[in-house]
Amino acid sequence: MSRYLTYQRVSDLPKLVGKEVELRGWIADKTDKGRLYFLRFRDGSGFCQCVVFQPNVTPETFAAVREVTQESSVVLRGIVRQDARAPGGYEVDVREFRILQRAQGYPITPKEHGVEFLLEHRHLWLRSPRQHAIMRVRAAVIRAICDFLDSRGFVRIDAPILTASACEGTTTLFELEYFDLGKAYLSQSGQLYAEAAAMAHGRVYTLGPTFRAERSKTRRHLTEFWMVEPEAAFFDLEDDMDLAEDLVEYIVRYVLEHCEAELHTLGRDVRKLERVRRPFHRISYTEAVEIIRRKGVKLHRKLPDGGEVLEDFPWGEDFGAPQEEAIMEEFEKPCIIHRYPAAVKAFYMKRDPDNPELALAMDMLAPEGGGEIIGGSQREDDYDTLLQRLHEHNLPVEAFQWYLDLRRYGSVPHSGFGLGIERTVKWITGAQHIREVIPFPRMLYRIVP
Ligand code: 4AD
Ligand code: MG
């Protein structure tokens, strides 16, 4: 048997009632009752209560328990008991206990800490129950995405992170010098590469980190975030929206099924997640503008002198957080908004043949303040039109020659979208801020740890 299987983990305890186990982990907390100690033990797979009763152990073992501090690493042996009073339902009656390293002055104590302090100690904060639960949900969301797409014939294709061109506008590019070849950028999106791969494999997805030099300090923006981007040949906008709904429904059901304990730790109201079943809501941009106007939500327009005026929301503007919130007050399930004004969307989107002012674009907004979790579109598949768009957007045509090739050699209708992993995890966990749902957040004012 492999050596790492010779000791047990907290997650195995329900199967080991009455048996002696060896656990290796850390002490999250300790309560002293004189001849009795309660230890809150964690080993990464879960938390459990360990009880040390003086008459059951040697004087050396009891001395070690007396000395042990918060976050010391330990190895212990004991007997598993089922006990409804123990947090988690199981406890270990300790017989042997050894300290591996005695921690001193662990900075995160059970008292409340400010979020800046916690972010500075993110490398340690990850150990706390709430952060532990969020990272598990994050892992489950990614597992669900891969499960869903793999089982539906989408091939995973990894896109490069260093790129020579912009995908989502030139204002949010992180730039660097690339040897003698001039400027390179950190990828804003794997989409253009996914399009190439879709012409090779039909249905593909990219999954990886993407970068935006956003100067925004909102609860929804990171400068480095993860995105899954499915792309499919022969998909039109309707197919794209259907795929997006199927994927999000699958993710939420998967998390409900596999992360019950984590959602409980997070105090998440799961009834709201149970409602996330197809069909979702679907409205056009124009219908969304009607909702915004009916609710009297104004547009804050910045003036050249730095001032601001409030205006009735004009058709043609992109939505900001106040508009998205107003729309989503109407809905308990996610809502797809489709057919945005082409002027506010990316160069690669196909125009609506019924109204060339509109792009065949779609965004999915999540309820409960989740905001935009998906952005996608049908792609422009005509060579001449795409070339014209590159010019209109002042993009360097030379850098896009390979992309234009996809329209030169066997162009087909195709569509795809990007789902932000952190936006999705934030919504599903109910976290207040996106910085809590990525292990090491990169934001305007934070790159350490
Ligand atoms: O709407 P976006 O910019 O779309 C694209 O990048 C397309 N190329 C995707 C595609 O069609 N393949 O970004 C997609 C999603 C957003 O809906 C949001 O969930 C997330 O990525 N996102 C961010 N998440 C965190 N921080 C940021 N700064 C984000 N910008 C976008
Ligand atoms: Mg978007």
Short mmCIF file of C-alpha atoms and ligand atoms in Angstrom, two decimals:
data_model
loop_
_atom_site.label_atom_id
_atom_site.label_comp_id
_atom_site.label_asym_id
_atom_site.label_seq_id
_atom_site.Cartn_x
_atom_site.Cartn_y
_atom_site.Cartn_z
CA MET A 1 0.00 0.00 0.00
CA SER A 2 1.20 3.54 -0.71
CA ARG A 3 2.69 5.10 2.40
CA TYR A 4 0.43 8.15 2.40
CA LEU A 5 -2.55 5.81 2.75
CA THR A 6 -1.33 4.38 6.07
CA TYR A 7 -2.74 7.23 8.16
CA GLN A 8 -6.24 8.66 8.05
CA ARG A 9 -7.85 11.98 7.21
CA VAL A 10 -10.71 13.78 8.91
CA SER A 11 -12.88 13.24 5.82
CA ASP A 12 -12.57 9.45 6.38
CA LEU A 13 -13.83 9.51 10.00
CA PRO A 14 -17.50 8.61 9.29
CA LYS A 15 -16.27 5.25 7.93
CA LEU A 16 -14.00 4.60 10.91
CA VAL A 17 -16.27 4.79 13.97
CA GLY A 18 -14.89 2.61 16.78
CA LYS A 19 -11.49 2.25 15.06
CA GLU A 20 -8.12 3.65 16.08
CA VAL A 21 -6.78 6.24 13.63
CA GLU A 22 -3.64 8.30 13.09
CA LEU A 23 -4.23 11.91 12.05
CA ARG A 24 -1.67 14.48 10.92
CA GLY A 25 -2.52 18.15 10.88
CA TRP A 26 -2.78 21.39 12.82
CA ILE A 27 -4.47 22.70 15.96
CA ALA A 28 -7.03 25.37 15.11
CA ASP A 29 -8.10 26.02 18.70
CA LYS A 30 -7.83 24.57 22.19
CA THR A 31 -10.12 24.66 25.23
CA ASP A 32 -8.73 23.83 28.65
CA LYS A 33 -11.05 22.12 31.17
CA GLY A 34 -8.36 21.06 33.67
CA ARG A 35 -8.07 17.27 33.27
CA LEU A 36 -9.75 17.52 29.91
CA TYR A 37 -8.78 19.33 26.70
CA PHE A 38 -10.88 19.92 23.63
CA LEU A 39 -8.78 20.46 20.51
CA ARG A 40 -10.18 21.73 17.25
CA PHE A 41 -8.07 19.80 14.80
CA ARG A 42 -7.81 20.30 11.05
CA ASP A 43 -5.90 18.41 8.40
CA GLY A 44 -7.07 20.09 5.23
CA SER A 45 -9.74 17.51 4.49
CA GLY A 46 -11.90 18.87 7.32
CA PHE A 47 -12.16 19.97 10.93
CA CYS A 48 -12.89 17.67 13.88
CA GLN A 49 -12.96 17.79 17.64
CA CYS A 50 -10.31 15.83 19.53
CA VAL A 51 -10.76 15.10 23.22
CA VAL A 52 -7.81 14.48 25.54
CA PHE A 53 -8.71 13.10 28.95
CA GLN A 54 -5.78 12.98 31.37
CA PRO A 55 -6.37 9.42 32.74
CA ASN A 56 -6.34 8.05 29.15
CA VAL A 57 -2.87 9.27 28.19
CA THR A 58 0.71 9.21 29.43
CA PRO A 59 2.04 12.21 31.37
CA GLU A 60 4.28 13.08 28.35
CA THR A 61 1.32 13.15 26.01
CA PHE A 62 -0.72 15.27 28.41
CA ALA A 63 2.21 17.69 28.76
CA ALA A 64 2.43 18.01 24.97
CA VAL A 65 -1.27 18.82 24.77
CA ARG A 66 -0.90 21.41 27.53
CA GLU A 67 1.93 23.03 25.56
CA VAL A 68 0.35 22.93 22.13
CA THR A 69 -0.55 26.31 20.60
CA GLN A 70 -2.82 27.51 17.83
CA GLU A 71 -1.55 26.33 14.40
CA SER A 72 1.11 24.00 15.83
CA SER A 73 1.53 20.96 13.60
CA VAL A 74 0.84 17.61 15.29
CA VAL A 75 0.47 13.86 14.85
CA LEU A 76 -2.08 12.09 17.01
CA ARG A 77 -3.68 8.69 17.50
CA GLY A 78 -7.05 8.00 18.98
CA ILE A 79 -10.40 6.26 18.73
CA VAL A 80 -13.18 7.61 16.53
CA ARG A 81 -16.53 8.17 18.18
CA GLN A 82 -19.81 9.28 16.74
CA ASP A 83 -21.14 12.11 18.89
CA ALA A 84 -23.99 14.39 17.89
CA ARG A 85 -22.65 17.12 20.23
CA ALA A 86 -19.29 17.30 18.44
CA PRO A 87 -19.07 19.82 15.59
CA GLY A 88 -19.25 17.70 12.45
CA GLY A 89 -20.76 14.75 14.36
CA TYR A 90 -17.52 12.82 15.03
CA GLU A 91 -14.75 13.17 17.56
CA VAL A 92 -11.47 11.49 18.32
CA ASP A 93 -10.68 10.26 21.79
CA VAL A 94 -6.92 10.93 21.82
CA ARG A 95 -4.45 8.31 23.16
CA GLU A 96 -1.16 9.57 21.69
CA PHE A 97 -0.18 13.10 20.74
CA ARG A 98 3.06 14.55 19.42
CA ILE A 99 3.96 18.11 18.38
CA LEU A 100 5.89 18.39 15.09
CA GLN A 101 6.44 22.14 15.31
CA ARG A 102 5.17 24.43 18.04
CA ALA A 103 3.83 27.63 16.46
CA GLN A 104 4.28 30.85 18.39
CA GLY A 105 2.28 34.03 18.01
CA TYR A 106 0.06 32.97 15.09
CA PRO A 107 -1.21 36.33 13.83
CA ILE A 108 -4.81 35.35 13.02
CA THR A 109 -6.54 34.80 16.35
CA PRO A 110 -10.21 33.89 16.90
CA LYS A 111 -11.01 37.61 17.43
CA GLU A 112 -12.20 39.78 14.50
CA HIS A 113 -9.55 41.14 12.14
CA GLY A 114 -9.83 43.88 9.53
CA VAL A 115 -9.87 42.72 5.93
CA GLU A 116 -6.62 44.55 5.04
CA PHE A 117 -4.85 42.68 7.83
CA LEU A 118 -6.30 39.40 6.61
CA LEU A 119 -5.27 40.12 3.00
CA GLU A 120 -1.71 40.83 4.13
CA HIS A 121 -1.79 37.42 5.76
CA ARG A 122 -3.58 35.69 2.90
CA HIS A 123 -1.02 32.84 3.00
CA LEU A 124 -2.31 32.05 6.51
CA TRP A 125 -5.89 33.27 6.13
CA LEU A 126 -6.45 30.41 3.65
CA ARG A 127 -6.43 28.06 6.67
CA SER A 128 -9.53 29.51 8.31
CA PRO A 129 -12.84 27.61 7.97
CA ARG A 130 -14.58 30.18 5.79
CA GLN A 131 -11.69 30.54 3.36
CA HIS A 132 -11.21 26.78 3.34
CA ALA A 133 -14.87 26.34 2.36
CA ILE A 134 -14.67 28.95 -0.41
CA MET A 135 -11.61 27.33 -1.99
CA ARG A 136 -13.36 23.97 -1.94
CA VAL A 137 -16.37 25.45 -3.71
CA ARG A 138 -14.01 27.05 -6.23
CA ALA A 139 -12.39 23.68 -6.92
CA ALA A 140 -15.84 22.11 -7.31
CA VAL A 141 -16.94 24.83 -9.75
CA ILE A 142 -13.89 24.17 -11.93
CA ARG A 143 -14.47 20.41 -11.69
CA ALA A 144 -18.11 20.88 -12.70
CA ILE A 145 -17.11 23.00 -15.70
CA CYS A 146 -14.60 20.44 -16.97
CA ASP A 147 -17.04 17.56 -16.28
CA PHE A 148 -19.79 19.28 -18.20
CA LEU A 149 -17.74 20.31 -21.23
CA ASP A 150 -15.63 17.13 -21.44
CA SER A 151 -18.75 14.97 -21.39
CA ARG A 152 -20.31 17.00 -24.20
CA GLY A 153 -17.46 16.61 -26.64
CA PHE A 154 -15.64 19.91 -25.99
CA VAL A 155 -11.87 19.47 -26.17
CA ARG A 156 -9.75 21.44 -23.71
CA ILE A 157 -7.22 23.61 -25.52
CA ASP A 158 -4.82 25.77 -23.53
CA ALA A 159 -4.35 29.26 -24.94
CA PRO A 160 -1.09 31.21 -24.56
CA ILE A 161 -0.79 33.84 -21.85
CA LEU A 162 1.83 35.93 -23.66
CA THR A 163 0.22 37.38 -26.77
CA ALA A 164 1.00 39.87 -29.51
CA SER A 165 -2.48 41.41 -29.77
CA ALA A 166 -5.47 42.67 -27.80
CA CYS A 167 -8.75 40.80 -27.63
CA GLU A 168 -10.93 42.95 -25.38
CA GLY A 169 -9.92 46.52 -26.21
CA THR A 170 -6.53 48.15 -25.86
CA THR A 171 -7.16 50.13 -22.66
CA THR A 172 -6.68 47.26 -20.22
CA LEU A 173 -3.52 45.63 -21.60
CA PHE A 174 -0.59 44.68 -19.39
CA GLU A 175 2.43 45.34 -21.56
CA LEU A 176 5.93 43.93 -21.49
CA GLU A 177 9.06 43.88 -23.66
CA TYR A 178 9.45 40.62 -25.51
CA PHE A 179 13.15 40.19 -26.38
CA ASP A 180 13.83 41.66 -29.83
CA LEU A 181 10.25 41.23 -31.00
CA GLY A 182 8.87 44.38 -29.43
CA LYS A 183 5.82 44.59 -27.19
CA ALA A 184 3.92 41.61 -25.90
CA TYR A 185 0.84 41.57 -23.67
CA LEU A 186 -0.65 39.39 -20.97
CA SER A 187 -3.71 37.74 -22.48
CA GLN A 188 -7.10 39.34 -21.80
CA SER A 189 -8.90 36.29 -23.15
CA GLY A 190 -8.13 32.98 -24.83
CA GLN A 191 -10.96 33.48 -27.28
CA LEU A 192 -9.07 34.19 -30.50
CA TYR A 193 -7.01 31.02 -29.98
CA ALA A 194 -10.15 29.08 -29.05
CA GLU A 195 -11.63 30.15 -32.39
CA ALA A 196 -8.63 28.71 -34.23
CA ALA A 197 -8.89 25.48 -32.24
CA ALA A 198 -12.65 25.25 -32.86
CA MET A 199 -11.91 25.10 -36.58
CA ALA A 200 -9.67 22.11 -35.83
CA HIS A 201 -11.83 20.31 -33.23
CA GLY A 202 -15.34 21.68 -33.70
CA ARG A 203 -16.03 22.25 -30.01
CA VAL A 204 -13.31 23.39 -27.61
CA TYR A 205 -12.72 25.32 -24.42
CA THR A 206 -9.87 27.20 -22.86
CA LEU A 207 -9.47 27.49 -19.10
CA GLY A 208 -6.83 29.63 -17.53
CA PRO A 209 -5.79 32.96 -16.06
CA THR A 210 -6.51 36.16 -17.96
CA PHE A 211 -5.38 39.70 -17.24
CA ARG A 212 -6.93 43.13 -17.34
CA ALA A 213 -5.15 46.29 -16.27
CA GLU A 214 -8.40 47.62 -14.81
CA ARG A 215 -8.12 50.69 -12.66
CA SER A 216 -11.37 49.76 -10.95
CA LYS A 217 -11.63 49.16 -7.25
CA THR A 218 -15.00 47.39 -7.23
CA ARG A 219 -16.01 44.23 -5.42
CA ARG A 220 -16.13 42.47 -8.80
CA HIS A 221 -12.82 43.28 -10.47
CA LEU A 222 -9.47 41.56 -10.31
CA THR A 223 -6.48 42.30 -12.52
CA GLU A 224 -5.81 38.56 -12.81
CA PHE A 225 -8.82 36.29 -13.02
CA TRP A 226 -9.67 32.86 -14.38
CA MET A 227 -12.01 32.28 -17.24
CA VAL A 228 -13.44 29.27 -19.06
CA GLU A 229 -14.14 29.99 -22.72
CA PRO A 230 -16.10 27.45 -24.75
CA GLU A 231 -16.10 28.01 -28.51
CA ALA A 232 -18.11 25.97 -31.02
CA ALA A 233 -18.20 25.80 -34.80
CA PHE A 234 -21.69 26.00 -36.32
CA PHE A 235 -23.17 27.53 -33.12
CA ASP A 236 -25.28 30.63 -33.58
CA LEU A 237 -26.23 33.02 -30.78
CA GLU A 238 -29.23 30.88 -29.74
CA ASP A 239 -27.03 27.78 -29.41
CA ASP A 240 -24.54 29.85 -27.45
CA MET A 241 -27.18 31.02 -24.97
CA ASP A 242 -28.50 27.47 -24.57
CA LEU A 243 -24.99 26.21 -23.83
CA ALA A 244 -24.44 29.00 -21.29
CA GLU A 245 -27.68 28.14 -19.48
CA ASP A 246 -26.91 24.42 -19.46
CA LEU A 247 -23.43 25.06 -18.08
CA VAL A 248 -24.51 27.39 -15.29
CA GLU A 249 -27.39 25.12 -14.26
CA TYR A 250 -24.96 22.20 -14.14
CA ILE A 251 -22.39 24.12 -12.05
CA VAL A 252 -24.95 25.16 -9.44
CA ARG A 253 -26.46 21.68 -9.16
CA TYR A 254 -23.00 20.15 -8.88
CA VAL A 255 -22.04 22.49 -6.04
CA LEU A 256 -25.33 21.87 -4.22
CA GLU A 257 -24.69 18.15 -4.48
CA HIS A 258 -20.99 18.09 -3.61
CA CYS A 259 -20.46 21.06 -1.28
CA GLU A 260 -23.28 20.81 1.25
CA ALA A 261 -20.93 21.16 4.23
CA GLU A 262 -19.08 24.10 2.67
CA LEU A 263 -22.28 25.98 1.84
CA HIS A 264 -23.39 25.38 5.43
CA THR A 265 -20.09 26.77 6.80
CA LEU A 266 -20.64 29.82 4.60
CA GLY A 267 -24.22 30.29 5.84
CA ARG A 268 -25.41 30.27 2.22
CA ASP A 269 -29.18 30.20 1.67
CA VAL A 270 -29.26 27.15 -0.59
CA ARG A 271 -32.96 27.57 -1.43
CA LYS A 272 -31.96 30.47 -3.66
CA LEU A 273 -29.46 28.26 -5.49
CA GLU A 274 -32.01 25.45 -5.83
CA ARG A 275 -34.11 27.79 -7.98
CA VAL A 276 -31.36 28.02 -10.60
CA ARG A 277 -33.01 25.70 -13.13
CA ARG A 278 -33.57 26.20 -16.83
CA PRO A 279 -35.15 28.07 -18.47
CA PHE A 280 -33.43 31.22 -17.20
CA HIS A 281 -34.71 34.66 -18.16
CA ARG A 282 -33.81 36.11 -21.55
CA ILE A 283 -34.38 39.71 -22.55
CA SER A 284 -32.96 41.94 -25.24
CA TYR A 285 -30.79 44.95 -24.44
CA THR A 286 -33.68 47.16 -25.56
CA GLU A 287 -36.04 45.45 -23.10
CA ALA A 288 -33.43 45.85 -20.38
CA VAL A 289 -33.26 49.60 -21.09
CA GLU A 290 -37.04 49.75 -20.66
CA ILE A 291 -36.74 48.15 -17.20
CA ILE A 292 -34.02 50.63 -16.23
CA ARG A 293 -36.09 53.61 -17.36
CA ARG A 294 -39.26 52.30 -15.72
CA LYS A 295 -37.35 52.00 -12.43
CA GLY A 296 -35.93 55.52 -12.85
CA VAL A 297 -32.29 54.41 -12.62
CA LYS A 298 -30.21 57.24 -14.04
CA LEU A 299 -26.91 57.32 -15.88
CA HIS A 300 -24.05 59.14 -14.13
CA ARG A 301 -22.31 60.96 -16.97
CA LYS A 302 -18.87 62.36 -16.26
CA LEU A 303 -18.27 65.89 -17.53
CA PRO A 304 -14.94 67.08 -18.97
CA ASP A 305 -14.50 69.42 -15.95
CA GLY A 306 -14.64 66.41 -13.58
CA GLY A 307 -18.25 67.00 -12.56
CA GLU A 308 -21.13 64.61 -13.07
CA VAL A 309 -24.70 64.86 -14.33
CA LEU A 310 -27.62 62.47 -13.93
CA GLU A 311 -29.45 61.56 -17.13
CA ASP A 312 -32.34 59.34 -18.10
CA PHE A 313 -30.68 56.17 -19.32
CA PRO A 314 -30.05 56.58 -23.08
CA TRP A 315 -30.35 53.67 -25.51
CA GLY A 316 -26.83 52.83 -26.64
CA GLU A 317 -24.91 53.17 -23.36
CA ASP A 318 -23.31 50.14 -21.74
CA PHE A 319 -24.69 49.02 -18.39
CA GLY A 320 -22.81 49.67 -15.19
CA ALA A 321 -23.35 48.09 -11.79
CA PRO A 322 -26.41 50.28 -10.88
CA GLN A 323 -28.19 49.32 -14.12
CA GLU A 324 -27.37 45.63 -13.74
CA GLU A 325 -28.61 45.68 -10.16
CA ALA A 326 -31.86 47.33 -11.19
CA ILE A 327 -32.46 44.70 -13.88
CA MET A 328 -31.68 41.80 -11.56
CA GLU A 329 -34.05 43.04 -8.83
CA GLU A 330 -36.73 41.71 -11.20
CA PHE A 331 -35.39 38.16 -11.30
CA GLU A 332 -34.59 35.27 -8.97
CA LYS A 333 -32.80 33.25 -11.64
CA PRO A 334 -29.92 34.30 -13.89
CA CYS A 335 -30.91 36.47 -16.84
CA ILE A 336 -29.33 36.63 -20.28
CA ILE A 337 -29.33 40.00 -21.99
CA HIS A 338 -28.77 39.72 -25.72
CA ARG A 339 -28.30 41.98 -28.75
CA TYR A 340 -26.36 44.90 -27.31
CA PRO A 341 -25.53 48.01 -29.32
CA ALA A 342 -22.55 47.02 -31.45
CA ALA A 343 -20.81 50.29 -30.54
CA VAL A 344 -20.20 49.18 -26.92
CA LYS A 345 -18.99 45.68 -27.80
CA ALA A 346 -15.81 44.05 -29.11
CA PHE A 347 -14.61 44.10 -32.75
CA TYR A 348 -15.10 40.37 -33.36
CA MET A 349 -18.84 40.24 -32.72
CA LYS A 350 -21.18 39.59 -35.62
CA ARG A 351 -23.87 42.18 -36.31
CA ASP A 352 -27.54 41.23 -36.15
CA PRO A 353 -28.69 40.80 -39.77
CA ASP A 354 -32.08 42.23 -38.71
CA ASN A 355 -30.52 45.39 -37.28
CA PRO A 356 -26.85 46.17 -37.96
CA GLU A 357 -26.74 48.59 -35.03
CA LEU A 358 -26.90 45.51 -32.79
CA ALA A 359 -24.24 42.91 -32.06
CA LEU A 360 -25.16 39.23 -31.68
CA ALA A 361 -23.82 39.48 -28.15
CA MET A 362 -25.06 38.14 -24.85
CA ASP A 363 -24.20 38.62 -21.19
CA MET A 364 -25.50 36.50 -18.35
CA LEU A 365 -26.21 38.32 -15.09
CA ALA A 366 -26.48 36.37 -11.85
CA PRO A 367 -29.16 37.13 -9.25
CA GLU A 368 -28.48 38.30 -5.65
CA GLY A 369 -26.00 40.95 -6.78
CA GLY A 370 -23.83 38.47 -8.68
CA GLY A 371 -23.54 40.81 -11.68
CA GLU A 372 -22.16 39.76 -15.07
CA ILE A 373 -20.78 36.25 -14.91
CA ILE A 374 -20.73 35.53 -18.67
CA GLY A 375 -19.95 37.56 -21.77
CA GLY A 376 -20.19 36.00 -25.22
CA SER A 377 -21.29 36.34 -28.81
CA GLN A 378 -21.60 34.94 -32.27
CA ARG A 379 -18.38 35.83 -34.14
CA GLU A 380 -17.98 37.77 -37.34
CA ASP A 381 -17.21 35.04 -39.88
CA ASP A 382 -16.91 37.15 -43.06
CA TYR A 383 -13.39 38.13 -44.07
CA ASP A 384 -14.12 41.59 -45.50
CA THR A 385 -16.40 42.61 -42.65
CA LEU A 386 -13.89 41.50 -40.03
CA LEU A 387 -11.09 43.38 -41.76
CA GLN A 388 -13.24 46.50 -41.78
CA ARG A 389 -13.94 46.10 -38.02
CA LEU A 390 -10.22 45.85 -37.27
CA HIS A 391 -9.75 49.16 -39.06
CA GLU A 392 -12.71 50.76 -37.27
CA HIS A 393 -11.28 49.70 -33.91
CA ASN A 394 -7.79 50.96 -34.84
CA LEU A 395 -6.30 47.51 -34.28
CA PRO A 396 -3.00 46.57 -35.97
CA VAL A 397 -4.14 44.41 -38.87
CA GLU A 398 -0.72 42.78 -39.22
CA ALA A 399 -0.99 41.16 -35.77
CA PHE A 400 -4.38 39.73 -36.72
CA GLN A 401 -3.39 38.09 -40.03
CA TRP A 402 -3.48 34.63 -38.50
CA TYR A 403 -6.95 35.38 -37.09
CA LEU A 404 -8.12 36.58 -40.50
CA ASP A 405 -6.88 33.27 -41.94
CA LEU A 406 -9.74 31.57 -40.06
CA ARG A 407 -12.08 33.55 -42.35
CA ARG A 408 -9.97 32.82 -45.43
CA TYR A 409 -9.90 29.06 -45.09
CA GLY A 410 -13.24 27.37 -44.43
CA SER A 411 -15.02 30.03 -42.42
CA VAL A 412 -18.21 28.86 -40.65
CA PRO A 413 -20.70 30.48 -38.27
CA HIS A 414 -19.35 30.05 -34.74
CA SER A 415 -19.96 31.33 -31.24
CA GLY A 416 -18.61 31.16 -27.75
CA PHE A 417 -18.50 32.86 -24.39
CA GLY A 418 -16.34 33.45 -21.36
CA LEU A 419 -17.50 32.60 -17.85
CA GLY A 420 -15.55 34.32 -15.07
CA ILE A 421 -14.60 31.71 -12.47
CA GLU A 422 -14.32 34.22 -9.61
CA ARG A 423 -17.56 36.04 -10.44
CA THR A 424 -19.30 32.66 -10.45
CA VAL A 425 -17.74 31.49 -7.18
CA LYS A 426 -18.52 34.84 -5.55
CA TRP A 427 -22.19 34.50 -6.48
CA ILE A 428 -22.51 30.84 -5.48
CA THR A 429 -20.70 31.25 -2.14
CA GLY A 430 -22.39 34.56 -1.36
CA ALA A 431 -18.97 36.17 -0.72
CA GLN A 432 -19.12 39.95 -0.43
CA HIS A 433 -15.94 40.64 -2.35
CA ILE A 434 -14.19 38.92 -5.25
CA ARG A 435 -10.83 39.05 -3.43
CA GLU A 436 -12.02 36.25 -1.14
CA VAL A 437 -12.66 33.72 -3.90
CA ILE A 438 -9.23 33.49 -5.55
CA PRO A 439 -6.33 32.08 -3.53
CA PHE A 440 -4.01 35.06 -4.05
CA PRO A 441 -5.89 38.10 -5.38
CA ARG A 442 -4.20 40.60 -7.68
CA MET A 443 -5.85 44.00 -7.53
CA LEU A 444 -5.00 47.62 -8.22
CA TYR A 445 -3.36 47.97 -4.81
CA ARG A 446 -2.32 44.42 -4.07
CA ILE A 447 0.25 42.00 -5.46
CA VAL A 448 1.59 40.53 -2.16
CA PRO A 449 1.48 37.75 -1.01
O1 4AD B 1 -17.14 39.93 -21.04
P1 4AD B 1 -15.68 39.57 -21.17
O2 4AD B 1 -14.69 40.68 -21.25
O3 4AD B 1 -15.59 38.62 -22.45
C1 4AD B 1 -14.46 38.13 -23.01
O4 4AD B 1 -13.35 38.20 -22.55
C2 4AD B 1 -14.73 37.29 -24.24
N1 4AD B 1 -13.50 37.20 -25.01
C3 4AD B 1 -15.22 35.92 -23.80
C4 4AD B 1 -15.54 35.03 -24.96
O5 4AD B 1 -16.49 35.30 -25.67
N2 4AD B 1 -14.80 33.96 -25.13
O6 4AD B 1 -15.24 38.64 -19.97
C5 4AD B 1 -15.94 37.44 -19.73
C6 4AD B 1 -16.21 37.25 -18.26
C7 4AD B 1 -17.10 38.33 -17.64
O7 4AD B 1 -18.46 38.05 -17.87
C8 4AD B 1 -16.75 38.22 -16.17
O8 4AD B 1 -17.40 37.10 -15.59
C9 4AD B 1 -15.26 37.91 -16.23
O9 4AD B 1 -15.00 37.35 -17.50
N3 4AD B 1 -14.45 39.13 -16.03
C10 4AD B 1 -13.81 39.45 -14.89
N4 4AD B 1 -13.75 38.84 -13.69
C11 4AD B 1 -13.02 39.43 -12.72
N5 4AD B 1 -12.33 40.57 -12.87
C12 4AD B 1 -12.35 41.23 -14.06
N6 4AD B 1 -11.64 42.35 -14.21
C13 4AD B 1 -13.12 40.65 -15.13
N7 4AD B 1 -13.36 41.01 -16.42
C14 4AD B 1 -14.16 40.07 -16.94
MG MG B 2 -18.33 41.58 -20.57
#
